[in-house]
mmCIF file of C-alpha atoms in Angstrom:
data_model
loop_
_atom_site.group_PDB
_atom_site.id
_atom_site.type_symbol
_atom_site.label_atom_id
_atom_site.label_comp_id
_atom_site.label_asym_id
_atom_site.label_seq_id
_atom_site.Cartn_x
_atom_site.Cartn_y
_atom_site.Cartn_z
ATOM 1 C CA MET Y 223 122.880 149.100 -97.226
ATOM 2 C CA SER Y 224 121.253 145.732 -97.078
ATOM 3 C CA GLY Y 225 124.368 144.327 -95.515
ATOM 4 C CA ASP Y 226 124.300 146.929 -92.791
ATOM 5 C CA GLY Y 227 120.609 146.294 -92.197
ATOM 6 C CA ASP Y 228 121.171 142.584 -92.044
ATOM 7 C CA THR Y 229 123.981 143.104 -89.610
ATOM 8 C CA HIS Y 230 121.843 145.403 -87.445
ATOM 9 C CA ASN Y 231 118.933 142.959 -87.474
ATOM 10 C CA SER Y 232 121.273 140.131 -86.681
ATOM 11 C CA VAL Y 233 122.710 141.973 -83.704
ATOM 12 C CA SER Y 234 119.261 143.039 -82.466
ATOM 13 C CA GLY Y 235 117.918 139.569 -82.913
ATOM 14 C CA GLY Y 236 120.885 138.148 -81.063
ATOM 15 C CA ARG Y 237 120.419 140.551 -78.175
ATOM 16 C CA GLN Y 238 116.701 139.848 -78.053
ATOM 17 C CA GLN Y 239 117.231 136.141 -78.234
ATOM 18 C CA GLY Y 240 119.888 136.351 -75.530
ATOM 19 C CA GLY Y 241 117.583 138.361 -73.249
ATOM 20 C CA VAL Y 242 114.738 135.923 -73.758
ATOM 21 C CA THR Y 243 117.052 132.990 -73.064
ATOM 22 C CA GLN Y 244 118.300 134.648 -69.868
ATOM 23 C CA ALA Y 245 114.756 135.389 -68.625
ATOM 24 C CA HIS Y 246 113.673 131.875 -69.475
ATOM 25 C CA THR Y 247 116.656 130.411 -67.612
ATOM 26 C CA VAL Y 248 116.045 132.547 -64.507
ATOM 27 C CA ASN Y 249 112.357 131.646 -64.494
ATOM 28 C CA ASN Y 250 113.103 127.942 -64.787
ATOM 29 C CA LEU Y 251 115.732 128.206 -62.050
ATOM 30 C CA TRP Y 252 113.202 129.906 -59.707
ATOM 31 C CA VAL Y 253 110.595 127.235 -60.403
ATOM 32 C CA ASP Y 254 113.117 124.464 -59.802
ATOM 33 C CA LEU Y 255 114.194 126.041 -56.504
ATOM 34 C CA SER Y 256 110.552 126.415 -55.402
ATOM 35 C CA ARG Y 257 110.003 122.730 -56.126
ATOM 36 C CA ALA Y 258 113.170 121.724 -54.287
ATOM 37 C CA VAL Y 259 112.344 123.599 -51.058
ATOM 38 C CA PRO Y 260 110.708 121.174 -48.596
ATOM 39 C CA PRO Y 261 107.895 122.341 -46.287
ATOM 40 C CA ILE Y 262 110.322 122.749 -43.368
ATOM 41 C CA PRO Y 263 108.834 125.927 -41.813
ATOM 42 C CA GLY Y 264 105.314 124.532 -41.621
ATOM 43 C CA THR Y 265 106.474 121.146 -40.357
ATOM 44 C CA TRP Y 266 108.575 122.657 -37.588
ATOM 45 C CA LEU Y 267 105.783 125.046 -36.636
ATOM 46 C CA LEU Y 268 103.369 122.125 -36.376
ATOM 47 C CA VAL Y 269 105.823 120.229 -34.170
ATOM 48 C CA LEU Y 270 106.380 123.269 -31.940
ATOM 49 C CA ASP Y 271 102.632 123.969 -31.672
ATOM 50 C CA VAL Y 272 101.877 120.394 -30.619
ATOM 51 C CA LEU Y 273 104.778 120.451 -28.150
ATOM 52 C CA GLY Y 274 103.444 123.734 -26.734
ATOM 53 C CA LEU Y 275 99.994 122.215 -26.235
ATOM 54 C CA VAL Y 276 101.503 119.220 -24.423
ATOM 55 C CA LEU Y 277 103.468 121.521 -22.095
ATOM 56 C CA ALA Y 278 100.380 123.651 -21.500
ATOM 57 C CA ALA Y 279 98.426 120.532 -20.512
ATOM 58 C CA LEU Y 280 101.203 119.501 -18.102
ATOM 59 C CA TYR Y 281 101.345 122.929 -16.437
ATOM 60 C CA TRP Y 282 97.629 123.736 -16.637
ATOM 61 C CA PRO Y 283 96.909 126.199 -13.798
ATOM 62 C CA GLY Y 284 93.240 125.259 -13.435
ATOM 63 C CA GLY Y 285 90.308 127.575 -12.993
ATOM 64 C CA PRO Y 286 87.262 128.095 -15.233
ATOM 65 C CA LEU Y 287 87.631 127.169 -18.878
ATOM 66 C CA SER Y 288 86.214 130.537 -19.961
ATOM 67 C CA GLN Y 289 89.549 132.210 -19.214
ATOM 68 C CA TYR Y 290 91.262 129.986 -21.790
ATOM 69 C CA VAL Y 291 89.078 131.006 -24.760
ATOM 70 C CA ALA Y 292 91.673 133.390 -26.225
ATOM 71 C CA PHE Y 293 94.422 130.780 -25.776
ATOM 72 C CA GLY Y 294 92.319 128.122 -27.524
ATOM 73 C CA LEU Y 295 91.458 130.364 -30.469
ATOM 74 C CA LEU Y 296 95.070 131.445 -30.950
ATOM 75 C CA CYS Y 297 96.312 127.841 -30.786
ATOM 76 C CA THR Y 298 93.716 126.795 -33.353
ATOM 77 C CA GLY Y 299 94.844 129.608 -35.648
ATOM 78 C CA ALA Y 300 98.487 128.585 -35.216
ATOM 79 C CA LEU Y 301 97.771 124.935 -36.051
ATOM 80 C CA VAL Y 302 95.609 125.756 -39.083
ATOM 81 C CA THR Y 303 98.091 128.196 -40.603
ATOM 82 C CA ALA Y 304 100.994 125.824 -39.901
ATOM 83 C CA GLY Y 305 99.071 123.100 -41.731
ATOM 84 C CA CYS Y 306 98.473 125.471 -44.646
ATOM 85 C CA SER Y 307 102.199 126.247 -44.631
ATOM 86 C CA VAL Y 308 102.963 122.534 -45.006
ATOM 87 C CA VAL Y 309 100.535 122.193 -47.927
ATOM 88 C CA THR Y 310 101.727 125.294 -49.787
ATOM 89 C CA GLY Y 311 105.351 124.405 -49.129
ATOM 90 C CA ARG Y 312 105.147 121.146 -51.036
ATOM 91 C CA PRO Y 313 107.059 120.963 -54.306
ATOM 92 C CA ASP Y 314 104.995 121.606 -57.420
ATOM 93 C CA ARG Y 315 104.733 118.092 -58.796
ATOM 94 C CA GLY Y 316 104.415 118.028 -62.530
ATOM 95 C CA ARG Y 317 105.422 121.660 -62.877
ATOM 96 C CA GLY Y 318 108.760 123.131 -63.787
ATOM 97 C CA ALA Y 319 110.657 123.850 -66.936
ATOM 98 C CA PRO Y 320 108.608 123.438 -70.118
ATOM 99 C CA LYS Y 321 109.269 120.564 -72.487
ATOM 100 C CA PRO Y 322 111.745 121.275 -75.308
ATOM 101 C CA GLU Y 323 109.062 121.084 -77.981
ATOM 102 C CA ASP Y 324 106.905 123.576 -76.103
ATOM 103 C CA SER Y 325 109.675 126.037 -75.312
ATOM 104 C CA GLU Y 326 109.254 128.121 -78.461
ATOM 105 C CA LEU Y 327 105.512 128.519 -77.872
ATOM 106 C CA SER Y 328 105.819 129.245 -74.167
ATOM 107 C CA ASP Y 329 108.723 131.702 -74.480
ATOM 108 C CA ALA Y 330 106.541 134.372 -76.039
ATOM 109 C CA ALA Y 331 103.885 134.078 -73.343
ATOM 110 C CA GLN Y 332 106.496 134.097 -70.573
ATOM 111 C CA ARG Y 333 108.194 137.105 -72.127
ATOM 112 C CA GLN Y 334 104.906 139.069 -72.122
ATOM 113 C CA ALA Y 335 103.249 137.852 -68.929
ATOM 114 C CA GLY Y 336 106.370 137.142 -66.862
ATOM 115 C CA GLU Y 337 105.634 135.251 -63.720
ATOM 116 C CA THR Y 338 102.143 133.717 -63.621
ATOM 117 C CA LYS Y 339 99.679 134.769 -60.942
ATOM 118 C CA ASP Y 340 99.472 131.213 -59.670
ATOM 119 C CA ASN Y 341 103.187 130.989 -58.997
ATOM 120 C CA ARG Y 342 103.157 134.421 -57.413
ATOM 121 C CA ARG Y 343 100.309 133.480 -55.083
ATOM 122 C CA ARG Y 344 102.032 130.275 -54.057
ATOM 123 C CA ARG Y 345 105.240 132.147 -53.275
ATOM 124 C CA VAL Y 346 103.367 134.694 -51.189
ATOM 125 C CA ALA Y 347 101.495 131.901 -49.372
ATOM 126 C CA ARG Y 348 104.756 130.106 -48.574
ATOM 127 C CA VAL Y 349 105.928 133.204 -46.732
ATOM 128 C CA THR Y 350 102.615 134.392 -45.302
ATOM 129 C CA PHE Y 351 101.381 131.186 -43.645
ATOM 130 C CA PRO Y 352 104.559 130.524 -41.590
ATOM 131 C CA VAL Y 353 104.700 134.165 -40.448
ATOM 132 C CA VAL Y 354 101.030 134.209 -39.441
ATOM 133 C CA SER Y 355 101.367 130.847 -37.702
ATOM 134 C CA LEU Y 356 104.368 132.118 -35.759
ATOM 135 C CA LEU Y 357 102.443 135.238 -34.720
ATOM 136 C CA PHE Y 358 99.509 133.098 -33.551
ATOM 137 C CA SER Y 359 101.907 130.886 -31.578
ATOM 138 C CA VAL Y 360 103.576 133.809 -29.825
ATOM 139 C CA ALA Y 361 100.218 135.416 -29.028
ATOM 140 C CA GLY Y 362 98.915 132.083 -27.692
ATOM 141 C CA LEU Y 363 101.983 131.738 -25.469
ATOM 142 C CA LEU Y 364 101.424 135.237 -24.068
ATOM 143 C CA ALA Y 365 97.729 134.514 -23.489
ATOM 144 C CA PHE Y 366 98.550 131.307 -21.608
ATOM 145 C CA GLN Y 367 101.230 133.054 -19.551
ATOM 146 C CA ASN Y 368 98.713 135.749 -18.641
ATOM 147 C CA VAL Y 369 96.341 133.071 -17.306
ATOM 148 C CA VAL Y 370 99.217 131.433 -15.415
ATOM 149 C CA ASP Y 371 100.088 134.754 -13.777
ATOM 150 C CA THR Y 372 96.654 136.292 -13.200
ATOM 151 C CA GLY Y 373 93.995 133.681 -14.011
ATOM 152 C CA GLU Y 374 91.403 132.504 -11.529
ATOM 153 C CA VAL Y 375 92.422 129.689 -9.174
ATOM 154 C CA PRO Y 376 90.014 128.200 -6.604
ATOM 155 C CA THR Y 377 91.265 128.132 -3.024
ATOM 156 C CA GLU Y 378 90.025 126.489 0.159
ATOM 157 C CA ILE Y 379 88.304 128.439 2.934
ATOM 158 C CA HIS Y 380 88.372 126.829 6.383
ATOM 159 C CA ILE Y 381 85.570 127.988 8.704
ATOM 160 C CA ARG Y 382 86.551 127.821 12.362
ATOM 161 C CA GLY Y 383 84.285 128.645 15.312
ATOM 162 C CA THR Y 384 81.029 127.622 16.940
ATOM 163 C CA GLN Y 385 77.798 127.434 14.955
ATOM 164 C CA PRO Y 386 74.891 128.123 14.819
ATOM 165 C CA LEU Y 387 75.243 131.846 15.363
ATOM 166 C CA ASN Y 388 72.468 132.900 17.776
ATOM 167 C CA GLY Y 389 71.342 136.339 18.880
ATOM 168 C CA PRO Y 390 72.386 139.832 17.890
ATOM 169 C CA ARG Y 391 76.056 139.463 18.908
ATOM 170 C CA PRO Y 392 77.365 135.939 18.426
ATOM 171 C CA ALA Y 393 81.052 135.144 18.649
ATOM 172 C CA PRO Y 394 82.826 135.767 15.332
ATOM 173 C CA LEU Y 395 83.957 132.962 13.081
ATOM 174 C CA THR Y 396 87.463 132.711 11.677
ATOM 175 C CA LEU Y 397 88.041 132.174 7.951
ATOM 176 C CA ASP Y 398 91.459 130.707 7.175
ATOM 177 C CA VAL Y 399 92.888 130.657 3.663
ATOM 178 C CA PRO Y 400 95.975 128.395 3.257
ATOM 179 C CA ALA Y 401 99.073 129.711 1.535
ATOM 180 C CA PRO Y 402 98.396 129.480 -2.204
ATOM 181 C CA GLU Y 403 100.513 127.289 -4.459
ATOM 182 C CA GLU Y 404 99.981 129.843 -7.217
ATOM 183 C CA PRO Y 405 99.966 133.339 -5.659
ATOM 184 C CA ARG Y 406 97.664 135.995 -7.041
ATOM 185 C CA GLY Y 407 97.025 139.643 -6.328
ATOM 186 C CA LYS Y 408 93.402 139.408 -5.222
ATOM 187 C CA LEU Y 409 90.950 137.147 -3.401
ATOM 188 C CA ARG Y 410 87.269 136.902 -4.282
ATOM 189 C CA LEU Y 411 85.343 135.692 -1.254
ATOM 190 C CA SER Y 412 81.805 134.344 -1.661
ATOM 191 C CA LEU Y 413 79.724 133.791 1.491
ATOM 192 C CA THR Y 414 76.278 132.286 2.044
ATOM 193 C CA THR Y 415 74.483 132.576 5.385
ATOM 194 C CA LEU Y 416 71.314 130.536 5.925
ATOM 195 C CA ASP Y 417 68.778 129.935 8.689
ATOM 196 C CA ASP Y 418 69.890 127.168 10.999
ATOM 197 C CA ASP Y 419 66.287 126.041 11.412
ATOM 198 C CA GLN Y 420 64.076 127.124 8.527
ATOM 199 C CA SER Y 421 60.919 125.756 10.169
ATOM 200 C CA THR Y 422 60.804 128.747 12.568
ATOM 201 C CA GLY Y 423 60.761 131.334 9.796
ATOM 202 C CA SER Y 424 63.536 133.007 7.829
ATOM 203 C CA CYS Y 425 65.906 135.662 9.130
ATOM 204 C CA VAL Y 426 68.003 135.861 5.960
ATOM 205 C CA HIS Y 427 66.573 139.245 4.980
ATOM 206 C CA LYS Y 428 67.353 140.581 8.495
ATOM 207 C CA THR Y 429 70.936 139.350 8.533
ATOM 208 C CA THR Y 430 74.202 141.054 7.611
ATOM 209 C CA ALA Y 431 77.809 140.413 8.555
ATOM 210 C CA THR Y 432 81.170 142.120 8.731
ATOM 211 C CA VAL Y 433 84.141 140.424 7.097
ATOM 212 C CA THR Y 434 87.398 141.796 8.474
ATOM 213 C CA ALA Y 435 90.923 141.081 7.246
ATOM 214 C CA ILE Y 436 93.267 140.090 10.078
ATOM 215 C CA THR Y 437 96.310 139.586 7.820
ATOM 216 C CA PRO Y 438 98.254 142.885 7.527
ATOM 217 C CA GLY Y 439 98.358 144.568 4.120
ATOM 218 C CA VAL Y 440 95.004 143.237 2.882
ATOM 219 C CA THR Y 441 92.640 145.976 1.695
ATOM 220 C CA PRO Y 442 89.993 146.997 2.257
ATOM 221 C CA ASN Y 443 90.234 146.100 5.930
ATOM 222 C CA ALA Y 444 86.535 145.225 6.265
ATOM 223 C CA TYR Y 445 83.367 144.701 4.215
ATOM 224 C CA GLU Y 446 79.741 144.854 5.281
ATOM 225 C CA VAL Y 447 78.017 141.989 3.459
ATOM 226 C CA ALA Y 448 74.492 140.645 3.029
ATOM 227 C CA ALA Y 449 73.496 137.083 3.900
ATOM 228 C CA GLU Y 450 74.610 136.013 0.420
ATOM 229 C CA ASP Y 451 77.337 138.185 -1.014
ATOM 230 C CA THR Y 452 80.690 138.270 -2.811
ATOM 231 C CA VAL Y 453 83.530 140.629 -1.963
ATOM 232 C CA ASP Y 454 87.012 141.248 -3.363
ATOM 233 C CA PHE Y 455 90.138 141.812 -1.309
ATOM 234 C CA ASP Y 456 93.451 143.147 -2.584
ATOM 235 C CA LEU Y 457 96.095 140.959 -0.948
ATOM 236 C CA GLY Y 458 98.790 143.628 -1.035
ATOM 237 C CA GLY Y 459 101.491 141.188 -2.133
ATOM 238 C CA ASN Y 460 100.730 138.578 0.551
ATOM 239 C CA THR Y 461 101.679 135.081 -0.584
ATOM 240 C CA LYS Y 462 101.282 133.291 2.757
ATOM 241 C CA ALA Y 463 98.229 132.081 4.651
ATOM 242 C CA LEU Y 464 95.405 134.616 5.107
ATOM 243 C CA ARG Y 465 92.952 135.092 7.939
ATOM 244 C CA PHE Y 466 89.594 136.888 8.152
ATOM 245 C CA THR Y 467 86.870 137.161 10.777
ATOM 246 C CA PHE Y 468 83.167 136.829 10.063
ATOM 247 C CA THR Y 469 80.954 138.708 12.534
ATOM 248 C CA LEU Y 470 77.201 138.154 12.161
ATOM 249 C CA HIS Y 471 74.563 140.843 12.785
ATOM 250 C CA THR Y 472 71.007 139.582 13.221
ATOM 251 C CA GLU Y 473 68.004 139.796 15.541
ATOM 252 C CA ALA Y 474 67.806 138.176 18.991
ATOM 253 C CA ASP Y 475 65.448 135.365 18.005
ATOM 254 C CA CYS Y 476 67.367 134.385 14.872
ATOM 255 C CA SER Y 477 69.666 131.407 14.602
ATOM 256 C CA MET Y 478 71.953 131.486 11.536
ATOM 257 C CA ARG Y 479 74.729 129.433 10.006
ATOM 258 C CA LEU Y 480 77.532 130.344 7.631
ATOM 259 C CA ALA Y 481 76.731 127.506 5.250
ATOM 260 C CA LYS Y 482 79.175 128.196 2.477
ATOM 261 C CA ALA Y 483 82.450 130.061 1.999
ATOM 262 C CA THR Y 484 84.372 129.789 -1.277
ATOM 263 C CA GLY Y 485 87.454 131.646 -2.419
ATOM 264 C CA THR Y 486 88.920 132.425 -5.804
ATOM 265 C CA LEU Y 487 92.400 133.881 -6.269
ATOM 266 C CA HIS Y 488 92.859 136.044 -9.342
ATOM 267 C CA GLY Y 489 95.070 138.774 -10.771
#
């Protein structure tokens, strides 16, 4: 009986010892592989992010900085998470397989606890940071492309005609917009009409004007505007030079001047 028991215990002990040895070997192999993997994903992401910023600076479409807020935030997120990926991807210096004299003590703890929380967190971080950085990079690229395609771009407005504009029916002025280098779908036109001679009293509150699109396809065809006003035209796919007329409406004793005309192309 005792012989059978000893044999059974010996077999069980051998199986248990073999299982523990296998688990210990696999764990050590995983740790060694984690230490051997260089921080390639984070490094490449950092290089690509910096290269993307350089290209964005070279092809910057202009316009107000406020339209680049989303792009800036996404780029910052991409750079930060790529940096975190580099840090978490470093080999675990000083960690790895336990020393031979400590193996018997550590085997029991490893058998019960398995993988430590610290190692698990580091493994998750090594995957999470590169993925998040890549998502930030792609989103930043899309945000920049959206500004390139639809963002605001200032454009010149050439005022042609005789000023000042006297009387109730002066000759209209012509507003010429050169063909844009970066076409957009709409034009925001800002106009400011002032008194030509302010010493005789102001006629600004008595003055309106009609802005009419001469270029075919631009809608609406005309706007009635105040002395200082901003209107938006849909360009209807026009990518060439644009032309508008500015017809002033004021009283007979008023002398006015179209002092300022600015244009902004946008999506």
